[in-house]
Tab-separated table of C-alpha atoms in Angstrom:
chain	number	residue	atom	x	y	z
A	19	MET	CA	-1.877	-34.757	72.366
A	20	LEU	CA	-2.468	-38.409	73.100
A	21	ALA	CA	-1.452	-39.468	76.600
A	22	LYS	CA	-1.728	-43.043	77.768
A	23	LEU	CA	-0.397	-45.428	80.364
A	24	ILE	CA	0.669	-48.779	78.958
A	25	PRO	CA	0.515	-51.495	81.634
A	26	LEU	CA	3.766	-53.433	81.957
A	27	ASP	CA	1.748	-56.640	82.414
A	28	GLY	CA	0.580	-56.435	78.788
A	29	SER	CA	-3.041	-55.501	79.447
A	30	ASP	CA	-4.849	-52.801	77.455
A	31	PRO	CA	-3.453	-49.239	77.482
A	32	ILE	CA	-5.275	-46.602	79.514
A	33	ILE	CA	-5.901	-43.331	77.699
A	34	ILE	CA	-5.649	-40.220	79.875
A	35	GLU	CA	-8.572	-38.224	78.473
A	36	HIS	CA	-9.179	-35.577	81.142
A	37	ASP	CA	-7.036	-32.686	82.332
A	38	LEU	CA	-7.168	-34.173	85.844
A	39	THR	CA	-7.248	-37.923	86.488
A	40	LEU	CA	-7.648	-39.209	90.027
A	41	VAL	CA	-6.048	-42.630	90.547
A	42	GLY	CA	-7.046	-44.896	93.407
A	43	ARG	CA	-9.041	-47.744	94.878
A	44	SER	CA	-12.202	-45.739	95.576
A	45	GLN	CA	-14.605	-47.145	92.990
A	46	GLY	CA	-17.087	-44.612	91.664
A	47	PHE	CA	-14.919	-41.722	92.837
A	48	CYS	CA	-11.590	-42.256	91.050
A	49	ASP	CA	-11.234	-41.745	87.299
A	50	LEU	CA	-8.680	-44.550	87.116
A	51	TYR	CA	-9.886	-47.278	89.470
A	52	ILE	CA	-7.322	-49.941	90.422
A	53	ASP	CA	-8.762	-52.818	92.455
A	54	LYS	CA	-5.652	-53.741	94.478
A	55	HIS	CA	-5.293	-53.476	98.251
A	56	SER	CA	-1.800	-51.982	97.841
A	57	ILE	CA	-3.359	-48.940	96.135
A	58	SER	CA	-4.656	-46.205	98.429
A	59	LYS	CA	-8.271	-45.099	98.120
A	60	LEU	CA	-6.990	-41.768	96.776
A	61	HIS	CA	-3.519	-42.678	95.547
A	62	CYS	CA	-2.370	-39.937	93.182
A	63	LEU	CA	-3.448	-37.287	90.709
A	64	ILE	CA	-2.330	-37.060	87.075
A	65	ALA	CA	-2.600	-33.615	85.449
A	66	ARG	CA	-2.475	-33.153	81.681
A	67	THR	CA	-1.541	-29.662	80.529
A	68	ASP	CA	0.328	-28.045	77.626
A	69	GLY	CA	1.261	-31.414	76.128
A	70	LEU	CA	2.794	-32.702	79.350
A	71	LEU	CA	1.747	-35.000	82.181
A	72	TYR	CA	2.385	-34.231	85.827
A	73	ILE	CA	1.945	-36.565	88.789
A	74	ARG	CA	1.244	-35.801	92.438
A	75	ASP	CA	1.136	-38.483	95.104
A	76	LEU	CA	-1.728	-37.926	97.548
A	77	ALA	CA	0.115	-39.183	100.648
A	78	SER	CA	-0.528	-42.781	99.559
A	79	THR	CA	0.507	-45.588	101.884
A	80	ASN	CA	2.708	-47.467	99.393
A	81	GLY	CA	3.876	-44.541	97.298
A	82	THR	CA	4.252	-43.557	93.669
A	83	ARG	CA	7.493	-44.156	91.779
A	84	VAL	CA	8.834	-42.800	88.503
A	85	ASN	CA	11.746	-44.738	87.009
A	86	GLY	CA	12.346	-46.398	90.368
A	87	GLN	CA	12.435	-43.173	92.387
A	88	LYS	CA	9.753	-42.402	94.972
A	89	VAL	CA	8.098	-39.092	94.106
A	90	THR	CA	5.627	-36.749	95.737
A	91	ARG	CA	5.219	-34.748	92.522
A	92	GLY	CA	6.922	-34.275	89.191
A	93	ALA	CA	6.698	-34.289	85.406
A	94	LEU	CA	6.251	-37.474	83.389
A	95	LEU	CA	8.184	-37.862	80.145
A	96	PRO	CA	7.592	-40.251	77.247
A	97	GLY	CA	9.001	-43.667	78.110
A	98	ASP	CA	9.019	-43.099	81.872
A	99	GLU	CA	8.026	-46.078	83.985
A	100	LEU	CA	5.352	-45.178	86.509
A	101	PHE	CA	4.496	-47.416	89.462
A	102	PHE	CA	1.537	-47.141	91.821
A	103	ALA	CA	2.377	-49.391	94.778
A	104	GLY	CA	4.242	-51.831	92.544
A	105	ILE	CA	1.771	-51.798	89.617
A	106	GLY	CA	3.732	-50.592	86.598
A	107	PHE	CA	2.985	-48.557	83.488
A	108	LYS	CA	5.022	-47.045	80.666
A	109	VAL	CA	4.139	-43.430	79.841
A	110	TYR	CA	3.238	-42.631	76.233
A	111	LEU	CA	2.911	-39.038	75.026
A	112	GLY	CA	2.497	-38.352	71.350
A	113	PRO	CA	0.380	-36.925	68.579
A	114	ASP	CA	-3.318	-37.694	68.517
A	115	GLU	CA	-4.212	-40.817	66.606
A	116	PRO	CA	-5.517	-39.943	63.113
A	117	LEU	CA	-9.323	-39.964	63.022
A	118	ILE	CA	-9.405	-42.608	60.282
A	119	ASN	CA	-7.539	-45.061	62.548
A	120	GLN	CA	-10.045	-44.468	65.342
A	121	ILE	CA	-12.973	-45.036	62.972
A	122	LEU	CA	-11.437	-48.185	61.498
A	123	ASP	CA	-10.549	-49.577	64.914
A	124	ASP	CA	-14.100	-49.032	66.166
A	125	SER	CA	-15.859	-50.173	62.983
A	126	PHE	CA	-13.936	-53.342	62.280
A	127	ALA	CA	-12.923	-54.521	65.728
A	128	ASP	CA	-14.899	-57.772	65.445
A	129	GLU	CA	-14.731	-58.249	61.654
A	130	GLU	CA	-12.526	-60.520	59.588
A	131	LEU	CA	-10.345	-58.788	57.020
A	132	LEU	CA	-10.626	-59.724	53.342
A	133	THR	CA	-7.450	-60.956	51.718
A	134	ALA	CA	-6.506	-61.068	48.049
A	135	ASP	CA	-5.204	-64.580	47.487
A	136	GLY	CA	-5.483	-64.817	43.706
A	137	SER	CA	-8.543	-67.091	43.777
A	138	ASP	CA	-11.715	-66.593	41.739
A	139	SER	CA	-13.279	-63.874	43.854
A	140	ASP	CA	-14.552	-60.341	43.484
A	141	VAL	CA	-11.360	-59.032	45.096
A	142	ARG	CA	-8.145	-59.154	43.104
A	143	LEU	CA	-4.644	-57.804	43.647
A	144	ILE	CA	-3.558	-55.743	40.622
A	145	GLU	CA	0.175	-55.571	40.091
A	146	ASP	CA	1.927	-52.905	37.993
């Protein structure tokens, strides 16, 4: 199962790789480090088990919200909006990404793609 948090500000998604992910402002201690003063040093814990995500607030100062509701603990469902002290994420839960996509993403991240434009080149588009 692929679990990730997609930041609502458009920055890169965060993949939840471990069964337990500690979220907070304590750099070097938290698995998911968020450098904002509104985040507690140990803000919350995300648990990944049996294809589901669970959240538990760790008595944070500014709280954890799911779909606008303050929570101390609960399950996270696909599409839920999760907020740590006002910093928002959309929850994604789905099948693992096919291995070929991971390889291609890693291998060609900084490469230009070839295109078949009909010119005199070694690459041609063959139509039926």
